[in-house]
Amino acid sequence: MPLNPKVGKYFEENRPYVGLGRTSLRGGAIFVVARSVNIIMQIASTVLLARLLSPHDFGLVAMVTALVLFAPMLIDLGTSDASTQKTLITPVEVSALFWLNVTVGAILTMLLAGGSGFIASFFGEPALAGIALVSSLSFIMAAVSTQHSALMRRAMQFQRLAMIEISSNVIGSVVAIAMAFTGWGYWALAAKPIVTSGLASLGLWISCPWVPGRPRFTPEVKELVGFGMGVTGFTVTDCLARSADRLALGYFYGAGQLGYFQNAFLLYSNLLGLLTERLHEIAGSGLSKLRNDVADLKRSWAAALSSVSFFSAAVFATLAVTGQDFVVILLGPKWAPAGPLLCVFAVRGIANTVERSMGWLHVAAGRSDRWMRWGVISAVCHLVALIFSVPFGPIGVAAAYTIVMFGLFVPAVVYSGQPFGIGLKDVLSVVGPQTAAGLITVASGFVVQQAFLVDFSPLARFFVSVPICLAIYLAVTVGVFKVTGPLQLAFSLLRDLGSMRSQRSP
């Protein structure tokens, strides 16, 4: 039966076309702008919620968040990446994946709801039973829209995806702030992801009119699930490593100390997500179309990663120097203990952004098995670091994870690039100058602060430090290492976006 044209475009052959690279970069720019709006909303909502709620409230919700962080990856089972990278895919195959996602989501919902009492007993916090019960609803909401999001990514409808993400996040933030203002306490934090996930699912169904049919598990579906399981193996082990720190800190130090750690991590992870999460979707889609043209793939990969590393290293280096003042200005003096944590997280971000890009190449190569193996190695390294650093408290854990990240980020990308002949020299030439410049900026920025800005107020020190750090970074990257490609690319994209806007104007 022929497909409705509105649906058929989601199942077209996944092949390269003229202007693909430009389309991917433009999609990346749109997503970065969208994520920037989301980051502003996240920071604004975090600021207001932090002033209305206590560190203990944030710590309570963080305990449940750490337990369920891996659940979306289990729901997805890597099937969204499988749908995106496959050359040809049919509605029958996607329908089977949809019902698989829903089944896993329903099982996880029941498991978390049923285990809510145990969670409360484990941490010694009775309030966690209700929080876990409500949080379980987000699983089924995420499950029903996983394939719709994947199909839109496959069709490279990044602007629509961006609008859905922004609108659902804005409404979720407004609801959470209203609840906190009217005295709902930690329930405001628990409700936000539920509202956001539900609205995003609704938006995806409206934007992508595909309707799943009856499930039929053909050999092609089993192949897709096999690929997805490799992706899931990585994401689950990665999430285990990333959530274990909050579980350990919550158990040994309580909700209060965990609240400081959680809010510092929220500010950091929002910024990291801006630079990595959506770009993974775009790069995975774009590079998958180039897998049969290795030379073009390597050029596109190098340009994209060089640009991401260039801008992210500048942002994270500046945040590492100004993190203490940034926290006090935004969240207020009562959150000052989160400042040093944010500084350490920001240093980690210089390497973490590059490390996250390994998924681009694993997906493009169709080698999720290699991605899973690396996830196990990374998780083991992080868990060993956690064991030795927990006695030193939150700052010790943050520092240990940062050290591990700098030890792993280059090998991670080299390993992911091996199927395409990308080696150590290639990776260092693409990200080495930016990484070195970021670390030099951090060291120089702290020296300038200690020598000249100690007596400044937090607000004045922040606004003086930011341009100084950016000037140092540009002097090293552009002046010393002669890295100008990312700036040229950014200006070119701005011209393209300006031309698109003028063409739409009457």
Coordinates of C-alpha atoms in Angstrom, one line a residue:
M1 CA 0.0 0.0 0.0
P2 CA 1.5 3.4 -1.0
L3 CA 2.3 5.7 1.9
N4 CA 0.6 9.1 2.4
P5 CA 3.1 11.7 1.1
K6 CA 3.2 13.4 4.5
V7 CA 4.3 10.1 6.0
G8 CA 6.4 8.7 3.1
K9 CA 9.1 11.4 3.5
Y10 CA 10.1 9.8 6.8
F11 CA 10.9 6.5 5.0
E12 CA 12.9 7.7 2.1
E13 CA 16.3 6.2 1.3
N14 CA 19.0 7.4 3.7
R15 CA 21.5 8.6 1.1
P16 CA 23.8 11.6 0.6
Y17 CA 22.6 14.4 -1.6
V18 CA 24.0 17.7 -2.8
G19 CA 24.3 20.2 0.1
L20 CA 24.1 17.5 2.8
G21 CA 27.0 18.9 4.8
R22 CA 25.5 22.4 4.7
T23 CA 22.2 21.1 5.7
S24 CA 23.7 19.3 8.7
L25 CA 25.7 22.3 9.8
R26 CA 22.6 24.5 9.4
G27 CA 20.6 22.0 11.4
G28 CA 23.3 22.0 14.0
A29 CA 23.2 25.8 14.2
I30 CA 19.4 25.7 14.6
F31 CA 19.7 23.2 17.3
V32 CA 22.4 25.1 19.1
V33 CA 20.2 28.2 19.1
A34 CA 17.2 26.2 20.3
R35 CA 19.3 24.6 23.0
S36 CA 20.6 28.0 24.0
V37 CA 17.1 29.2 24.5
N38 CA 16.5 26.0 26.6
I39 CA 19.6 26.7 28.6
I40 CA 18.5 30.2 29.4
M41 CA 15.1 28.8 30.5
Q42 CA 16.8 26.1 32.5
I43 CA 19.1 28.5 34.2
A44 CA 16.3 31.0 34.8
S45 CA 14.0 28.3 36.3
T46 CA 16.9 26.9 38.4
V47 CA 17.6 30.4 39.7
L48 CA 14.0 30.9 40.8
L49 CA 13.6 27.4 42.1
A50 CA 16.8 27.6 44.1
R51 CA 15.6 30.8 45.7
L52 CA 12.2 29.3 46.5
L53 CA 13.4 25.8 47.6
S54 CA 16.2 24.4 49.8
P55 CA 19.2 22.3 49.0
H56 CA 17.5 19.5 50.8
D57 CA 14.6 19.7 48.3
F58 CA 17.0 19.5 45.4
G59 CA 18.8 16.6 47.1
L60 CA 15.7 14.6 47.5
V61 CA 14.7 14.7 43.9
A62 CA 18.3 14.1 42.8
M63 CA 18.3 10.8 44.6
V64 CA 15.4 9.6 42.5
T65 CA 16.9 11.2 39.4
A66 CA 20.1 9.3 39.9
L67 CA 18.2 6.0 40.1
V68 CA 16.1 6.6 36.9
L69 CA 18.7 8.3 34.8
F70 CA 19.4 5.1 32.8
A71 CA 15.7 4.4 32.2
P72 CA 15.2 6.5 29.0
M73 CA 18.2 4.6 27.4
L74 CA 16.6 1.3 28.2
I75 CA 13.3 2.5 26.8
D76 CA 15.0 3.6 23.6
L77 CA 17.1 0.4 23.4
G78 CA 19.2 2.3 20.9
T79 CA 16.4 1.9 18.3
S80 CA 16.3 5.7 17.6
D81 CA 19.9 5.6 16.4
A82 CA 19.2 2.4 14.5
S83 CA 16.2 4.0 12.7
T84 CA 18.3 7.1 11.9
Q85 CA 21.4 5.3 10.5
K86 CA 19.7 2.5 8.5
T87 CA 19.8 3.1 4.7
L88 CA 16.2 1.8 4.1
I89 CA 13.5 1.3 6.7
T90 CA 9.8 0.5 6.5
P91 CA 6.7 1.4 8.5
V92 CA 6.5 -2.3 9.6
E93 CA 9.9 -2.2 11.1
V94 CA 9.4 1.2 12.9
S95 CA 6.0 -0.1 14.2
A96 CA 7.8 -3.1 15.8
L97 CA 10.3 -0.8 17.4
F98 CA 7.5 1.5 18.7
W99 CA 5.7 -1.3 20.5
L100 CA 9.1 -2.6 21.9
N101 CA 9.7 0.9 23.3
V102 CA 6.2 1.0 24.8
T103 CA 6.6 -2.4 26.4
V104 CA 9.9 -1.6 28.0
G105 CA 8.5 1.8 29.2
A106 CA 5.5 0.1 30.8
I107 CA 7.7 -2.4 32.6
L108 CA 10.0 0.3 34.0
T109 CA 7.1 2.3 35.1
M110 CA 5.7 -0.6 37.1
L111 CA 9.1 -1.4 38.5
L112 CA 9.8 2.1 39.8
A113 CA 6.3 2.5 41.2
G114 CA 6.5 -0.9 42.9
G115 CA 10.0 -0.1 44.3
S116 CA 9.2 3.3 45.6
G117 CA 8.9 2.1 49.2
F118 CA 12.3 0.4 49.1
I119 CA 13.9 3.5 47.7
A120 CA 12.6 5.5 50.6
S121 CA 13.9 3.0 53.1
F122 CA 17.3 2.7 51.4
F123 CA 18.0 6.5 51.8
G124 CA 16.0 6.9 55.0
E125 CA 13.8 9.6 53.4
P126 CA 10.1 8.8 53.5
A127 CA 9.3 11.5 51.0
L128 CA 11.1 9.6 48.3
A129 CA 8.3 7.0 48.0
G130 CA 5.9 9.6 46.5
I131 CA 8.6 11.2 44.4
A132 CA 9.5 7.9 42.8
L133 CA 5.9 7.0 42.2
V134 CA 5.2 10.2 40.3
S135 CA 8.5 10.1 38.5
S136 CA 7.6 6.7 37.0
L137 CA 5.0 8.3 34.7
S138 CA 7.8 9.9 32.7
F139 CA 8.9 6.5 31.4
I140 CA 5.7 5.7 29.5
M141 CA 5.5 9.3 28.2
A142 CA 9.0 9.0 26.7
A143 CA 8.3 5.6 25.2
V144 CA 5.4 6.6 23.1
S145 CA 7.3 9.3 21.2
T146 CA 10.8 7.7 20.7
Q147 CA 10.2 6.6 17.1
H148 CA 8.5 9.8 16.1
S149 CA 11.5 11.8 17.2
A150 CA 13.8 9.3 15.3
L151 CA 11.8 9.6 12.1
M152 CA 12.0 13.4 12.3
R153 CA 15.7 13.2 12.8
R154 CA 16.0 10.9 9.8
A155 CA 14.1 13.5 7.7
M156 CA 16.4 16.1 9.2
Q157 CA 13.5 18.2 10.5
F158 CA 15.7 19.8 13.1
Q159 CA 13.8 23.1 13.3
R160 CA 10.5 21.4 14.2
L161 CA 12.3 19.3 16.8
A162 CA 13.8 22.4 18.2
M163 CA 10.5 24.2 18.5
I164 CA 8.9 21.2 20.3
E165 CA 11.8 21.1 22.7
I166 CA 11.7 24.8 23.5
S167 CA 7.9 25.0 24.0
S168 CA 7.6 21.9 26.2
N169 CA 10.5 23.0 28.3
V170 CA 9.2 26.6 28.7
I171 CA 5.8 25.3 29.9
G172 CA 7.3 22.7 32.2
S173 CA 9.5 25.4 33.8
V174 CA 6.6 27.8 34.3
V175 CA 4.5 25.0 35.9
A176 CA 7.4 24.1 38.3
I177 CA 8.0 27.7 39.3
A178 CA 4.3 28.3 39.9
M179 CA 4.2 25.1 42.1
A180 CA 7.2 26.2 44.1
F181 CA 5.9 29.7 44.6
T182 CA 2.6 28.3 45.9
G183 CA 4.2 26.1 48.5
W184 CA 4.5 22.7 46.8
G185 CA 8.1 22.3 47.8
Y186 CA 10.1 19.4 46.2
W187 CA 7.0 18.4 44.2
A188 CA 7.7 21.3 41.9
L189 CA 11.0 19.7 41.0
A190 CA 9.4 16.3 40.6
A191 CA 6.6 17.6 38.4
K192 CA 8.8 19.5 35.9
P193 CA 10.1 16.5 33.9
I194 CA 6.6 14.9 33.9
V195 CA 5.0 18.0 32.3
T196 CA 7.9 18.6 29.9
S197 CA 8.0 14.9 28.7
G198 CA 4.2 14.8 28.2
L199 CA 4.1 18.0 26.2
A200 CA 7.1 16.9 24.1
S201 CA 5.4 13.6 23.3
L202 CA 2.2 15.4 22.3
G203 CA 4.2 17.8 20.0
L204 CA 6.0 15.0 18.3
W205 CA 2.8 13.1 17.5
I206 CA 1.3 16.2 16.1
S207 CA 4.4 17.1 14.0
C208 CA 5.0 13.5 12.7
P209 CA 1.7 12.1 11.6
W210 CA 2.9 8.5 11.3
V211 CA 0.7 6.1 13.3
P212 CA 2.2 2.7 14.4
G213 CA 0.6 -0.5 13.1
R214 CA 0.6 -4.0 14.5
P215 CA 4.0 -5.3 15.5
R216 CA 5.7 -7.8 13.3
F217 CA 9.2 -8.9 14.3
T218 CA 10.9 -9.6 11.0
P219 CA 14.6 -10.4 10.6
E220 CA 15.2 -6.8 9.7
V221 CA 13.7 -5.7 13.0
K222 CA 15.9 -8.1 14.8
E223 CA 18.9 -6.6 13.0
L224 CA 17.8 -3.1 14.1
V225 CA 17.4 -4.3 17.7
G226 CA 20.8 -5.9 17.6
F227 CA 22.3 -2.6 16.6
G228 CA 20.3 -0.8 19.2
M229 CA 21.4 -3.1 22.0
G230 CA 25.0 -2.1 21.4
V231 CA 24.0 1.5 21.7
T232 CA 22.0 0.7 24.9
G233 CA 25.0 -1.2 26.3
F234 CA 27.1 2.0 26.1
T235 CA 24.4 4.4 27.3
V236 CA 23.4 2.3 30.3
T237 CA 26.9 1.8 31.5
D238 CA 27.7 5.5 30.9
C239 CA 24.6 6.5 32.9
L240 CA 25.5 4.1 35.7
A241 CA 28.9 5.8 36.0
R242 CA 27.3 9.3 35.8
S243 CA 24.6 8.5 38.4
A244 CA 26.7 6.5 40.9
D245 CA 28.3 9.6 42.2
R246 CA 24.9 11.1 43.3
L247 CA 23.8 7.8 44.8
A248 CA 27.0 7.5 46.8
L249 CA 26.9 11.1 48.0
G250 CA 23.2 10.9 48.8
Y251 CA 23.8 7.8 50.9
F252 CA 26.9 8.9 52.7
Y253 CA 26.4 12.7 53.0
G254 CA 22.6 13.2 52.9
A255 CA 20.2 15.3 50.8
G256 CA 21.7 18.6 51.8
Q257 CA 25.2 18.1 50.5
L258 CA 23.8 16.2 47.5
G259 CA 21.6 19.3 46.8
Y260 CA 24.7 21.5 46.3
F261 CA 26.3 18.9 44.1
Q262 CA 23.1 18.4 42.1
N263 CA 22.6 22.1 41.3
A264 CA 26.2 22.6 40.3
F265 CA 25.9 19.5 38.1
L266 CA 22.6 20.8 36.6
L267 CA 24.2 24.0 35.5
Y268 CA 27.1 22.0 34.0
S269 CA 25.0 19.3 32.3
N270 CA 22.7 21.8 30.7
L271 CA 25.6 23.5 29.1
L272 CA 27.2 20.2 28.1
G273 CA 23.9 19.1 26.6
L274 CA 23.7 22.2 24.5
L275 CA 27.0 21.3 22.9
T276 CA 26.6 17.5 22.6
E277 CA 23.2 15.9 22.9
R278 CA 21.4 17.4 19.8
L279 CA 24.7 17.6 17.8
H280 CA 25.0 13.8 18.3
E281 CA 21.6 13.4 16.6
I282 CA 22.6 15.7 13.7
A283 CA 26.1 14.4 13.2
G284 CA 24.9 10.8 13.5
S285 CA 22.3 11.4 10.7
G286 CA 24.7 13.4 8.5
L287 CA 27.8 11.2 8.8
S288 CA 25.7 8.0 8.3
K289 CA 24.9 9.2 4.8
L290 CA 28.6 9.6 4.1
R291 CA 29.8 6.2 5.3
N292 CA 30.6 5.1 1.8
D293 CA 32.7 8.2 1.1
V294 CA 35.4 8.0 3.8
A295 CA 37.3 11.0 2.6
D296 CA 34.2 13.3 2.7
L297 CA 33.2 11.8 6.0
K298 CA 36.6 12.6 7.6
R299 CA 36.5 16.2 6.3
S300 CA 33.0 16.7 7.7
W301 CA 33.9 15.1 11.0
A302 CA 37.0 17.2 11.4
A303 CA 35.2 20.5 10.6
A304 CA 32.3 19.7 13.0
L305 CA 34.5 18.4 15.9
S306 CA 37.0 21.2 15.6
S307 CA 34.2 23.8 15.7
V308 CA 32.5 22.2 18.7
S309 CA 35.7 21.9 20.6
F310 CA 36.7 25.5 19.7
F311 CA 33.6 27.1 21.2
S312 CA 33.0 24.6 24.0
A313 CA 36.6 25.0 25.4
A314 CA 36.1 28.8 25.4
V315 CA 32.8 28.5 27.3
F316 CA 34.0 25.9 29.8
A317 CA 37.3 27.6 30.5
T318 CA 35.6 30.8 31.2
L319 CA 33.0 29.1 33.4
A320 CA 35.8 27.3 35.4
V321 CA 37.3 30.7 36.3
T322 CA 34.0 32.4 37.1
G323 CA 32.0 29.5 38.4
Q324 CA 32.1 30.6 42.1
D325 CA 30.8 34.1 41.3
F326 CA 28.3 32.7 38.8
V327 CA 26.6 30.5 41.4
V328 CA 26.4 33.3 44.0
I329 CA 25.0 35.8 41.5
L330 CA 22.4 33.4 40.1
L331 CA 21.4 31.2 43.1
G332 CA 22.2 33.5 46.0
P333 CA 24.8 33.2 48.9
K334 CA 23.1 30.1 50.4
W335 CA 24.3 28.1 47.4
A336 CA 27.9 29.3 47.7
P337 CA 29.2 25.7 48.4
A338 CA 28.1 24.7 44.9
G339 CA 30.5 27.3 43.4
P340 CA 33.8 25.3 43.6
L341 CA 32.0 22.2 42.4
L342 CA 30.8 24.1 39.2
C343 CA 34.4 25.2 38.7
V344 CA 35.7 21.7 38.7
F345 CA 32.9 20.4 36.5
A346 CA 33.6 23.2 34.0
V347 CA 37.3 22.1 33.7
R348 CA 36.0 18.6 33.0
G349 CA 33.7 20.0 30.3
I350 CA 36.7 20.9 28.1
A351 CA 37.4 17.2 27.6
N352 CA 33.9 15.9 28.1
T353 CA 32.5 17.7 25.0
V354 CA 35.1 16.0 22.8
E355 CA 34.6 12.6 24.5
R356 CA 30.8 12.8 23.8
S357 CA 31.5 13.1 20.0
M358 CA 32.6 9.5 19.8
G359 CA 29.0 8.5 19.3
W360 CA 29.0 10.3 15.9
L361 CA 31.5 7.8 14.4
H362 CA 30.2 4.7 16.2
V363 CA 26.7 5.4 14.8
A364 CA 28.0 6.3 11.3
A365 CA 30.0 3.1 11.2
G366 CA 27.1 1.0 12.4
R367 CA 29.4 -0.4 15.1
S368 CA 27.4 -0.1 18.3
D369 CA 29.2 -3.1 19.6
R370 CA 32.4 -1.1 19.8
W371 CA 30.5 1.8 21.4
M372 CA 29.2 -0.6 24.1
R373 CA 32.7 -2.0 24.8
W374 CA 34.1 1.5 25.3
G375 CA 31.2 2.3 27.6
V376 CA 32.2 -0.6 29.9
I377 CA 35.8 0.6 30.0
S378 CA 34.7 4.1 30.8
A379 CA 32.3 3.0 33.5
V380 CA 34.8 0.9 35.3
C381 CA 37.3 3.8 35.3
H382 CA 34.8 6.2 36.7
L383 CA 33.5 3.7 39.4
V384 CA 37.1 3.0 40.6
A385 CA 37.6 6.8 40.8
L386 CA 34.4 7.1 42.8
I387 CA 35.4 4.4 45.3
F388 CA 38.7 6.2 46.1
S389 CA 37.2 9.8 46.1
V390 CA 34.0 9.4 48.2
P391 CA 35.8 9.9 51.5
F392 CA 36.9 13.3 50.3
G393 CA 33.3 14.5 49.8
P394 CA 31.6 16.1 46.8
I395 CA 34.6 18.1 45.7
G396 CA 36.8 15.0 45.8
V397 CA 34.3 13.1 43.6
A398 CA 34.1 16.0 41.1
A399 CA 37.9 16.2 40.9
A400 CA 38.3 12.5 40.4
Y401 CA 35.8 12.3 37.6
T402 CA 37.5 15.3 35.9
I403 CA 40.9 13.5 36.0
V404 CA 39.4 10.4 34.6
M405 CA 37.8 12.3 31.8
F406 CA 41.0 13.9 30.7
G407 CA 42.6 10.5 30.6
L408 CA 39.9 9.0 28.4
F409 CA 38.7 11.6 26.0
V410 CA 41.3 11.3 23.3
P411 CA 41.4 7.4 23.4
A412 CA 37.6 7.4 23.2
V413 CA 37.5 9.4 19.9
V414 CA 40.5 7.5 18.4
Y415 CA 38.8 4.2 19.1
S416 CA 35.5 5.3 17.6
G417 CA 37.4 6.5 14.5
Q418 CA 39.3 3.4 13.7
P419 CA 36.8 1.9 11.2
F420 CA 37.3 5.1 9.1
G421 CA 41.1 5.3 9.5
I422 CA 40.9 8.1 12.0
G423 CA 43.9 7.9 14.3
L424 CA 45.6 9.7 17.2
K425 CA 47.3 12.2 15.0
D426 CA 44.0 13.1 13.4
V427 CA 42.3 13.6 16.7
L428 CA 45.1 15.7 18.2
S429 CA 45.3 17.9 15.2
V430 CA 41.5 18.5 15.4
V431 CA 41.1 19.2 19.2
G432 CA 44.6 19.5 20.6
P433 CA 45.0 23.3 20.2
Q434 CA 41.6 24.0 21.6
T435 CA 42.1 21.8 24.6
A436 CA 45.5 23.3 25.4
A437 CA 44.2 26.8 25.0
G438 CA 41.3 26.0 27.4
L439 CA 43.6 24.8 30.1
I440 CA 45.9 27.7 29.7
T441 CA 42.9 30.1 29.9
V442 CA 41.8 28.4 33.2
A443 CA 45.3 28.7 34.8
S444 CA 45.8 32.3 33.5
G445 CA 42.3 33.4 34.6
F446 CA 42.8 32.2 38.2
V447 CA 46.1 34.0 38.3
V448 CA 44.6 37.2 37.2
Q449 CA 41.7 36.9 39.7
Q450 CA 44.0 36.2 42.6
A451 CA 46.4 39.0 41.6
F452 CA 44.0 41.8 40.7
L453 CA 40.3 41.0 41.4
V454 CA 40.2 39.5 45.0
D455 CA 38.6 42.6 46.4
F456 CA 36.0 43.0 43.7
S457 CA 32.3 42.1 44.4
P458 CA 31.1 38.8 42.8
L459 CA 29.2 40.7 40.1
A460 CA 32.1 43.0 39.2
R461 CA 34.6 40.2 39.2
F462 CA 32.4 38.0 37.0
F463 CA 32.0 40.7 34.3
V464 CA 35.7 41.6 34.4
S465 CA 36.8 38.0 34.3
V466 CA 34.7 36.9 31.3
P467 CA 36.2 39.2 28.6
I468 CA 39.7 38.6 30.1
C469 CA 39.3 34.8 29.8
L470 CA 37.9 35.0 26.3
A471 CA 40.7 37.3 25.2
I472 CA 43.3 34.9 26.5
Y473 CA 41.6 31.9 24.8
L474 CA 41.4 33.7 21.4
A475 CA 45.0 34.9 21.7
V476 CA 46.2 31.3 22.2
T477 CA 43.9 29.5 19.7
V478 CA 44.0 32.1 16.9
G479 CA 47.2 33.9 17.7
V480 CA 49.5 31.0 18.7
F481 CA 47.9 27.9 17.1
K482 CA 46.4 29.7 14.1
V483 CA 43.0 27.9 14.5
T484 CA 40.6 30.0 12.4
G485 CA 38.4 27.4 10.7
P486 CA 35.7 27.4 13.4
L487 CA 35.3 31.2 13.3
Q488 CA 35.1 31.2 9.5
L489 CA 32.5 28.5 9.6
A490 CA 30.5 30.3 12.3
F491 CA 30.4 33.5 10.2
S492 CA 29.4 31.6 7.1
L493 CA 26.5 29.9 8.9
L494 CA 25.4 33.3 10.3
R495 CA 25.3 34.6 6.7
D496 CA 23.3 31.6 5.6
L497 CA 20.8 32.1 8.4
G498 CA 20.5 35.8 7.6
S499 CA 19.9 34.9 4.0
M500 CA 17.1 32.5 5.0
R501 CA 15.5 35.1 7.1
S502 CA 15.6 37.7 4.4
Q503 CA 14.1 35.3 1.8
R504 CA 11.2 34.6 4.1
S505 CA 10.5 38.3 4.6
P506 CA 7.9 39.8 2.3

